[in-house]
Coordinates of C-alpha atoms and ligand atoms in Angstrom, one line a residue:
X8 CA 34.8 13.6 98.5
X9 CA 38.5 13.5 99.2
X10 CA 39.4 12.9 102.8
X11 CA 41.1 15.7 104.8
X12 CA 44.8 15.1 105.3
X13 CA 46.7 15.2 108.6
X14 CA 50.4 15.6 109.1
X15 CA 51.1 15.0 112.8
X16 CA 49.2 12.3 114.6
X17 CA 46.8 13.0 117.5
X18 CA 47.5 11.0 120.6
X19 CA 44.4 8.9 121.0
X20 CA 43.7 7.6 124.5
X21 CA 40.8 5.1 124.4
X22 CA 38.9 4.4 127.6
X23 CA 36.1 2.4 129.3
X24 CA 32.5 1.3 129.3
X25 CA 29.8 3.3 127.6
X26 CA 32.2 6.1 126.5
X27 CA 34.4 3.5 124.8
X28 CA 31.3 2.4 122.8
X29 CA 30.6 6.1 121.9
X30 CA 34.2 6.6 121.0
X31 CA 34.1 3.9 118.3
X32 CA 30.8 5.2 116.9
X33 CA 32.1 8.8 116.7
X34 CA 35.2 7.5 114.9
X35 CA 33.2 5.4 112.5
X36 CA 30.4 7.8 111.7
X37 CA 31.8 11.3 112.2
X38 CA 35.5 11.1 111.6
X39 CA 36.8 8.3 109.5
X40 CA 34.5 8.9 106.5
X41 CA 35.8 12.5 106.2
X42 CA 39.3 12.6 107.6
X43 CA 42.4 10.6 106.8
X44 CA 42.7 10.2 110.6
X45 CA 46.2 9.9 111.9
X46 CA 46.4 8.8 115.5
X47 CA 48.9 7.2 117.8
X48 CA 46.6 4.8 119.7
X49 CA 46.9 4.1 123.4
X50 CA 44.3 1.8 125.0
X51 CA 43.7 3.2 128.5
X52 CA 40.8 0.7 128.9
X53 CA 41.2 -0.7 132.5
X54 CA 42.0 -4.2 131.3
X55 CA 44.9 -3.0 129.2
X56 CA 46.1 -0.7 132.0
X57 CA 46.2 -3.7 134.2
X58 CA 48.0 -5.8 131.6
X59 CA 50.7 -3.2 131.2
X60 CA 51.0 -2.4 134.9
X61 CA 49.6 1.1 134.0
X62 CA 52.7 1.7 131.8
X63 CA 50.3 2.6 128.9
X64 CA 49.0 5.6 130.8
X65 CA 52.5 6.9 131.4
X66 CA 53.4 6.3 127.8
X67 CA 50.3 8.1 126.5
X68 CA 51.1 11.1 128.6
X69 CA 54.6 11.2 127.3
X70 CA 53.3 11.0 123.8
X71 CA 51.0 13.9 124.5
X72 CA 54.0 15.9 125.6
X73 CA 55.9 14.8 122.5
X74 CA 53.1 15.6 119.9
X75 CA 51.4 18.4 121.8
X76 CA 47.7 17.3 121.3
X77 CA 45.8 14.4 122.8
X78 CA 42.2 13.3 122.9
X79 CA 41.0 11.1 125.8
X80 CA 38.0 8.9 126.4
X81 CA 36.6 8.7 129.9
X82 CA 38.3 6.0 132.0
X83 CA 37.5 4.1 135.1
X84 CA 39.4 5.2 138.3
X85 CA 39.5 1.8 140.1
X86 CA 38.1 1.4 143.6
X87 CA 37.6 -1.8 145.6
X88 CA 34.6 -2.8 143.6
X89 CA 36.5 -2.4 140.3
X90 CA 39.5 -4.3 141.6
X91 CA 37.1 -7.3 142.0
X92 CA 35.1 -6.6 138.8
X93 CA 38.2 -6.6 136.6
X94 CA 40.4 -8.9 138.7
X95 CA 43.1 -6.2 138.9
X96 CA 46.6 -6.7 140.1
X97 CA 46.5 -3.4 141.9
X98 CA 44.2 -0.5 142.5
X99 CA 45.7 1.6 139.7
X100 CA 45.8 5.3 140.2
X101 CA 43.4 7.7 138.4
X102 CA 44.7 8.0 134.8
X103 CA 43.7 11.7 134.8
X104 CA 45.9 12.2 137.9
X105 CA 48.8 10.4 136.3
X106 CA 48.5 12.3 133.0
X107 CA 48.1 15.7 134.8
X108 CA 51.2 15.0 136.9
X109 CA 53.3 14.2 133.8
X110 CA 52.0 17.1 131.8
X111 CA 52.1 19.5 134.8
X112 CA 48.8 21.0 133.5
X113 CA 45.7 22.8 134.6
X114 CA 42.3 21.6 133.7
X115 CA 39.8 24.0 132.0
X116 CA 36.2 23.0 132.0
X117 CA 33.6 24.8 129.8
X118 CA 30.0 24.1 129.1
X119 CA 28.7 23.6 125.5
X120 CA 26.0 26.2 125.2
X121 CA 22.9 25.4 123.0
X122 CA 19.6 27.1 122.6
X123 CA 17.0 25.1 124.3
X124 CA 19.2 24.1 127.3
X125 CA 19.2 27.4 129.2
X126 CA 21.4 28.0 132.2
X127 CA 19.7 28.5 135.6
X128 CA 21.4 31.9 135.8
X129 CA 19.5 33.8 133.2
X130 CA 22.1 36.4 132.4
X131 CA 24.7 33.8 131.5
X132 CA 24.8 34.0 127.7
X133 CA 28.2 32.6 127.0
X134 CA 30.2 29.8 128.6
X135 CA 32.2 30.3 131.7
X136 CA 35.4 28.3 131.6
X137 CA 36.6 27.2 135.0
X138 CA 40.3 26.6 135.7
X139 CA 41.1 24.8 138.9
X140 CA 44.5 24.7 140.4
X141 CA 45.1 21.0 140.9
X142 CA 47.8 21.0 143.5
X143 CA 48.0 21.4 147.3
X144 CA 46.2 23.6 149.8
X145 CA 43.6 21.6 151.8
X146 CA 44.0 18.6 149.5
X147 CA 47.5 18.1 150.8
X148 CA 46.6 19.3 154.3
X149 CA 47.8 17.8 157.5
X150 CA 45.4 17.9 160.4
X151 CA 45.4 17.5 164.2
X152 CA 42.7 17.4 166.8
X153 CA 43.9 19.3 169.8
X154 CA 42.9 17.4 172.9
X155 CA 43.2 20.3 175.4
X156 CA 45.2 23.3 176.5
X157 CA 48.6 23.8 174.9
X158 CA 50.5 25.9 172.4
X159 CA 50.4 25.3 168.6
X160 CA 53.2 26.5 166.4
X161 CA 54.1 26.4 162.7
X162 CA 57.8 25.3 162.5
X163 CA 60.0 25.4 159.4
X164 CA 63.5 23.9 159.6
X165 CA 65.7 25.0 156.7
X166 CA 68.2 22.6 155.2
X167 CA 71.0 24.5 157.1
X168 CA 69.1 23.9 160.4
X169 CA 67.7 27.4 160.8
X170 CA 64.4 27.3 162.5
X171 CA 61.5 29.8 161.9
X172 CA 58.5 29.7 164.1
X173 CA 55.0 31.2 164.0
X174 CA 52.5 30.9 166.8
X175 CA 49.3 29.5 165.7
X176 CA 47.3 29.6 168.9
X177 CA 47.6 29.2 172.7
X178 CA 44.8 26.7 173.2
X179 CA 42.9 26.9 176.5
X180 CA 40.8 23.9 175.6
X181 CA 40.2 21.4 172.8
X182 CA 40.3 22.5 169.2
X183 CA 41.6 21.6 165.8
X184 CA 44.6 22.6 163.6
X185 CA 45.3 22.2 159.9
X186 CA 48.6 22.7 158.1
X187 CA 48.6 23.1 154.3
X188 CA 51.2 24.1 151.7
X189 CA 51.7 25.0 148.1
X190 CA 54.7 25.3 145.8
X191 CA 55.7 28.4 143.9
X192 CA 56.6 26.2 140.9
X193 CA 53.1 24.8 140.8
X194 CA 51.5 28.2 141.1
X195 CA 53.8 29.5 138.3
X196 CA 52.7 26.6 136.1
X197 CA 49.1 27.2 137.0
X198 CA 49.4 31.0 136.1
X199 CA 51.2 30.3 132.8
X200 CA 48.6 27.6 131.8
X201 CA 45.8 30.1 132.5
X202 CA 47.3 33.1 130.6
X203 CA 48.2 30.8 127.7
X204 CA 44.7 29.4 127.5
X205 CA 43.1 32.8 127.7
X206 CA 45.1 34.0 124.8
X207 CA 44.5 30.8 122.9
X208 CA 40.7 31.0 123.3
X209 CA 40.6 34.8 123.2
X210 CA 38.9 35.2 126.5
X211 CA 39.5 37.5 129.5
X212 CA 41.0 35.9 132.6
X213 CA 39.6 36.4 136.1
X214 CA 41.3 35.3 139.3
X215 CA 40.4 35.7 142.9
X216 CA 41.8 34.7 146.2
X217 CA 41.4 35.9 149.8
X218 CA 44.6 37.9 149.9
X219 CA 43.2 40.5 152.3
X220 CA 42.9 37.9 155.1
X221 CA 45.7 35.5 153.9
X222 CA 48.5 38.0 153.5
X223 CA 51.2 35.6 152.8
X224 CA 49.6 32.4 151.5
X225 CA 46.9 33.8 149.2
X226 CA 48.9 36.9 148.5
X227 CA 51.6 34.7 147.0
X228 CA 49.1 33.4 144.4
X229 CA 48.1 37.0 143.6
X230 CA 51.7 38.1 143.3
X231 CA 52.8 35.2 141.1
X232 CA 49.9 35.8 138.7
X233 CA 50.7 39.5 138.6
X234 CA 54.4 38.8 137.9
X235 CA 53.7 36.2 135.2
X236 CA 51.2 38.6 133.6
X237 CA 53.5 41.6 133.5
X238 CA 56.6 39.7 132.5
X239 CA 55.2 37.3 130.0
X240 CA 51.7 38.1 128.9
X241 CA 50.7 41.8 129.3
X242 CA 51.8 42.8 125.7
X243 CA 50.1 39.8 124.1
X244 CA 46.9 40.5 126.1
X245 CA 46.9 44.1 124.9
X246 CA 47.4 43.1 121.3
X247 CA 44.5 40.6 121.6
X248 CA 42.3 43.1 123.4
X249 CA 42.0 41.0 126.5
X250 CA 42.1 41.8 130.1
X251 CA 43.5 40.1 133.2
X252 CA 41.2 40.9 136.1
X253 CA 42.1 40.2 139.7
X254 CA 39.7 40.6 142.6
X255 CA 38.9 39.1 146.0
X256 CA 37.3 35.7 145.7
X257 CA 34.0 36.8 147.3
X258 CA 33.8 39.8 144.9
X259 CA 34.6 37.4 142.0
X260 CA 31.7 35.1 143.0
X261 CA 29.3 38.0 143.1
X262 CA 30.4 39.3 139.8
X263 CA 30.2 35.9 138.1
X264 CA 26.6 35.6 139.1
X265 CA 25.8 39.0 137.4
X266 CA 28.1 38.5 134.4
X267 CA 27.3 37.4 130.8
X268 CA 30.0 34.8 130.7
X269 CA 32.6 34.4 128.0
X270 CA 35.6 34.5 130.3
X271 CA 38.0 32.1 132.1
X272 CA 37.7 32.0 135.9
X273 CA 40.9 30.8 137.6
X274 CA 40.4 29.3 141.0
X275 CA 42.5 28.0 143.8
X276 CA 42.1 24.3 144.4
X277 CA 39.2 24.4 146.9
X278 CA 37.4 27.3 145.2
X279 CA 37.7 25.5 141.9
X280 CA 36.3 22.2 143.4
X281 CA 33.2 24.0 144.8
X282 CA 32.7 26.5 142.0
X283 CA 33.1 24.0 139.1
X284 CA 30.2 22.0 140.5
X285 CA 28.1 25.1 140.8
X286 CA 28.9 26.4 137.4
X287 CA 28.5 23.1 135.6
X288 CA 25.2 22.2 137.3
X289 CA 23.9 25.7 136.6
X290 CA 24.7 25.4 132.9
X291 CA 22.5 22.3 132.7
X292 CA 24.3 19.0 132.3
X293 CA 27.5 17.3 132.9
X294 CA 27.1 15.6 129.6
X295 CA 27.5 19.0 128.0
X296 CA 30.8 19.9 129.7
X297 CA 34.1 19.7 128.0
X298 CA 37.5 19.5 129.7
X299 CA 41.0 20.3 128.5
X300 CA 44.2 19.9 130.3
X301 CA 46.7 22.5 129.2
X302 CA 50.4 22.4 130.2
X303 CA 52.4 25.6 131.0
X304 CA 54.4 24.9 127.8
X305 CA 51.3 24.7 125.7
X306 CA 50.4 21.0 125.2
X307 CA 46.8 20.0 125.2
X308 CA 44.7 17.0 126.2
X309 CA 41.0 17.2 125.4
X310 CA 38.2 15.1 127.0
X311 CA 34.6 15.1 128.2
X312 CA 34.1 16.1 131.8
X313 CA 31.8 13.2 132.6
X314 CA 32.7 9.6 133.5
X315 CA 32.3 6.3 131.7
X316 CA 28.5 6.3 132.3
X317 CA 28.6 2.8 133.9
X318 CA 24.8 2.4 134.3
X319 CA 24.2 2.9 130.6
X320 CA 27.0 0.4 129.8
X321 CA 25.4 -2.4 131.8
X322 CA 22.1 -1.7 129.9
X323 CA 24.1 -1.8 126.7
X324 CA 25.6 -5.2 127.7
X325 CA 22.2 -6.5 128.5
X326 CA 21.2 -5.7 124.9
X327 CA 19.0 -2.8 125.9
X328 CA 18.9 0.5 124.0
X329 CA 20.8 3.4 125.6
X330 CA 20.4 7.1 125.1
X331 CA 23.8 8.3 126.1
X332 CA 24.9 11.8 125.3
X333 CA 28.0 11.9 123.1
X334 CA 28.2 15.7 122.8
X335 CA 31.1 16.3 125.2
X336 CA 33.1 13.4 123.7
X337 CA 32.5 14.7 120.1
X338 CA 33.7 18.1 121.3
X339 CA 36.8 16.5 122.8
X340 CA 37.6 15.2 119.3
X341 CA 36.8 18.6 117.7
X342 CA 38.9 20.5 120.2
X343 CA 41.8 18.2 119.5
X344 CA 41.4 18.2 115.7
X345 CA 41.1 22.0 115.6
X346 CA 44.2 22.4 117.7
X347 CA 46.1 20.0 115.5
X348 CA 44.9 22.0 112.5
X349 CA 46.1 25.2 114.0
X350 CA 49.5 23.8 114.9
X351 CA 50.1 22.2 111.6
X352 CA 48.4 25.0 109.5
X353 CA 45.8 22.6 108.1
X354 CA 42.9 24.9 107.7
X355 CA 40.6 22.1 106.3
X356 CA 41.1 20.2 109.5
X357 CA 40.2 23.2 111.7
X358 CA 37.2 24.0 109.5
X359 CA 36.0 20.4 109.7
X360 CA 36.1 20.7 113.6
X361 CA 34.0 23.9 113.4
X362 CA 31.5 22.2 111.1
X363 CA 31.2 19.1 113.2
X364 CA 30.6 21.2 116.3
X365 CA 28.0 23.3 114.4
X366 CA 26.3 20.2 113.2
X367 CA 26.1 18.8 116.7
X368 CA 24.6 22.0 118.1
X369 CA 22.2 22.3 115.2
X370 CA 21.0 18.7 115.7
X371 CA 20.0 19.5 119.3
X372 CA 18.5 22.9 118.4
X373 CA 16.4 21.2 115.8
X374 CA 14.9 19.2 118.6
X375 CA 16.8 15.9 118.2
X376 CA 18.6 14.9 121.3
X377 CA 19.4 12.2 123.8
X378 CA 17.2 11.5 126.8
X379 CA 19.2 13.4 129.4
X380 CA 18.7 16.7 127.4
X381 CA 15.1 15.9 126.5
X382 CA 14.4 16.0 130.2
X383 CA 15.7 19.5 130.7
X384 CA 15.1 21.2 127.4
X385 CA 12.8 24.1 126.8
X386 CA 12.2 22.9 123.2
X387 CA 8.7 21.5 122.9
X388 CA 8.2 17.9 121.9
X389 CA 11.8 17.0 121.4
X390 CA 12.7 13.8 119.6
X391 CA 14.5 11.4 121.9
X392 CA 17.2 9.4 120.1
X393 CA 19.3 6.5 121.3
X394 CA 23.0 6.7 121.4
X395 CA 23.6 5.7 117.8
X396 CA 20.7 7.5 116.3
X397 CA 21.9 10.8 117.8
X398 CA 25.4 10.3 116.2
X399 CA 23.7 9.4 112.9
X400 CA 21.6 12.6 113.1
X401 CA 24.7 14.6 113.6
X402 CA 26.3 12.9 110.6
X403 CA 23.3 13.9 108.4
X404 CA 23.7 17.6 109.5
X405 CA 27.4 17.4 109.0
X406 CA 27.1 16.0 105.4
X407 CA 24.8 18.9 104.5
X408 CA 27.5 21.4 105.6
X409 CA 30.5 19.7 103.8
Ligands
NAP24 P1 29.4 9.3 135.2 O1 30.0 8.3 134.3 O2 29.7 10.8 134.9 O3 27.8 9.2 135.2 C1 27.0 9.6 136.3 C2 25.6 9.7 135.8 O4 25.5 10.9 135.1 C3 25.2 8.7 134.8 O5 24.7 7.5 135.4 C4 24.1 9.4 134.0 O6 22.9 9.5 134.8 C5 24.7 10.8 134.0 N1 25.6 11.0 132.8 C6 26.9 11.3 132.8 N2 27.3 11.4 131.6 C7 26.3 11.2 130.7 C8 26.2 11.2 129.3 N3 27.2 11.4 128.6 N4 24.9 10.9 128.8 C9 23.9 10.7 129.6 N5 24.0 10.7 131.0 C10 25.2 10.9 131.5 O7 29.9 9.2 136.7 P2 30.0 7.8 137.6 O8 28.9 6.9 137.2 O9 30.1 8.3 138.9 O10 31.4 7.1 137.2 C11 31.5 6.0 136.3 C12 33.0 5.8 136.1 O11 33.6 6.9 135.5 C13 33.8 5.6 137.4 O12 34.5 4.4 137.3 C14 34.6 6.8 137.5 O13 35.9 6.4 138.0 C15 34.8 7.2 136.1 N6 35.0 8.7 135.9 C16 35.9 9.0 134.9 C17 36.2 10.4 134.6 C18 37.2 10.7 133.5 O14 37.8 9.8 133.0 N7 37.4 11.9 133.2 C19 35.5 11.3 135.3 C20 34.5 11.0 136.2 C21 34.3 9.6 136.5 P3 21.7 8.4 134.6 O15 22.2 7.1 135.1 O16 20.7 9.0 135.6 O17 21.2 8.4 133.3
MG25 MG1 33.8 18.7 143.6

């Protein structure tokens, strides 16, 4: 068979620990035999980040901006223990944080739905994609403990010296205060990324805030979304038969629980933090959750939502067998390859991505899976495969379909 050709390289961001092992297996068994794989390779493994003073992370993000599509392996975010373990010069920042800041993007997380791994919410038939705003609010909050009676005010001093004040509360006794902010520019980027991704994946977009209570803060989110929708996306949504649906956050939560799925749910930072954990655990497994960072100008970085699976890596190093789930990492590659195919009009490449996804799902649905899924599946007597065996089983399915 002739290998599928590519024209523009994918930006490949390699990573750490067990996912780095899976990364190589996926390339060797599922990609390189079938595709004339063109990538621009960046090694984001912690050791190389340390050697380059983390410049490699910045370079990789800039490459993603240049080429438009990247695929990333999970990476270690160093903490004190990692600084020691890897003898780091510094406690380097989270690569995902660095990449997100450079691409100015929003992260969309979606579960991979397969028969046999049923969501806890029985009416959820299709994936729910969660988009979390990743800037500000309580995450950039400033807090104070009020020791006793006194007056608290919000004070804004403009560059020209003009002062605007708002009374927070006349305290009669001890209490607490929190100041938080957001930026219109960030909310615009968030809105554009959401509408763009909705069009891209042909899904409705839902958004909810507490604008009835927060008449300026949350209302600004609502207004900016509405403005971006009307001015930039309404026509395109109509053509595509899609809807933008705004409702109060509590109403959104109630409706999500009763819905079938198949839409994107945009959330403010805190709501997204809480709801993404609810949605992902209800769908079954972190190992079946994909993640894509989408910038407001339409650049994409695909990855798995889980981490580097450290515990499995140490088993692997000790020469023991591991049964680590590679599905979300496979889907990071297929997401990126499909997008590259679309942008470069390479139908064979997009078709290959579809076939690899179908082969992966079919492998699980036929009862062959890794241990994490075997523990939760409704399929009787599943065959538990180790990390490599699972990838080889997917290859066998894939070869049948090519
Ligand atoms: P993790 O790697 O997601 O793993 C936590 C546990 O979840 C694992 O020990 C395993 O449970 C289960 N698990 C996760 N993914 C799995 C998979 N593909 N197959 C089978 N089981 C899976 O989270 P962590 O251990 O908290 O973090 C490890 C490192 O990852 C940290 O250094 C963290 O900084 C990094 N991290 C990176 C990203 C990213 O790059 N996007 C995201 C999160 C964390 P059992 O041990 O019970 O089998
Ligand atoms: Mg959380």
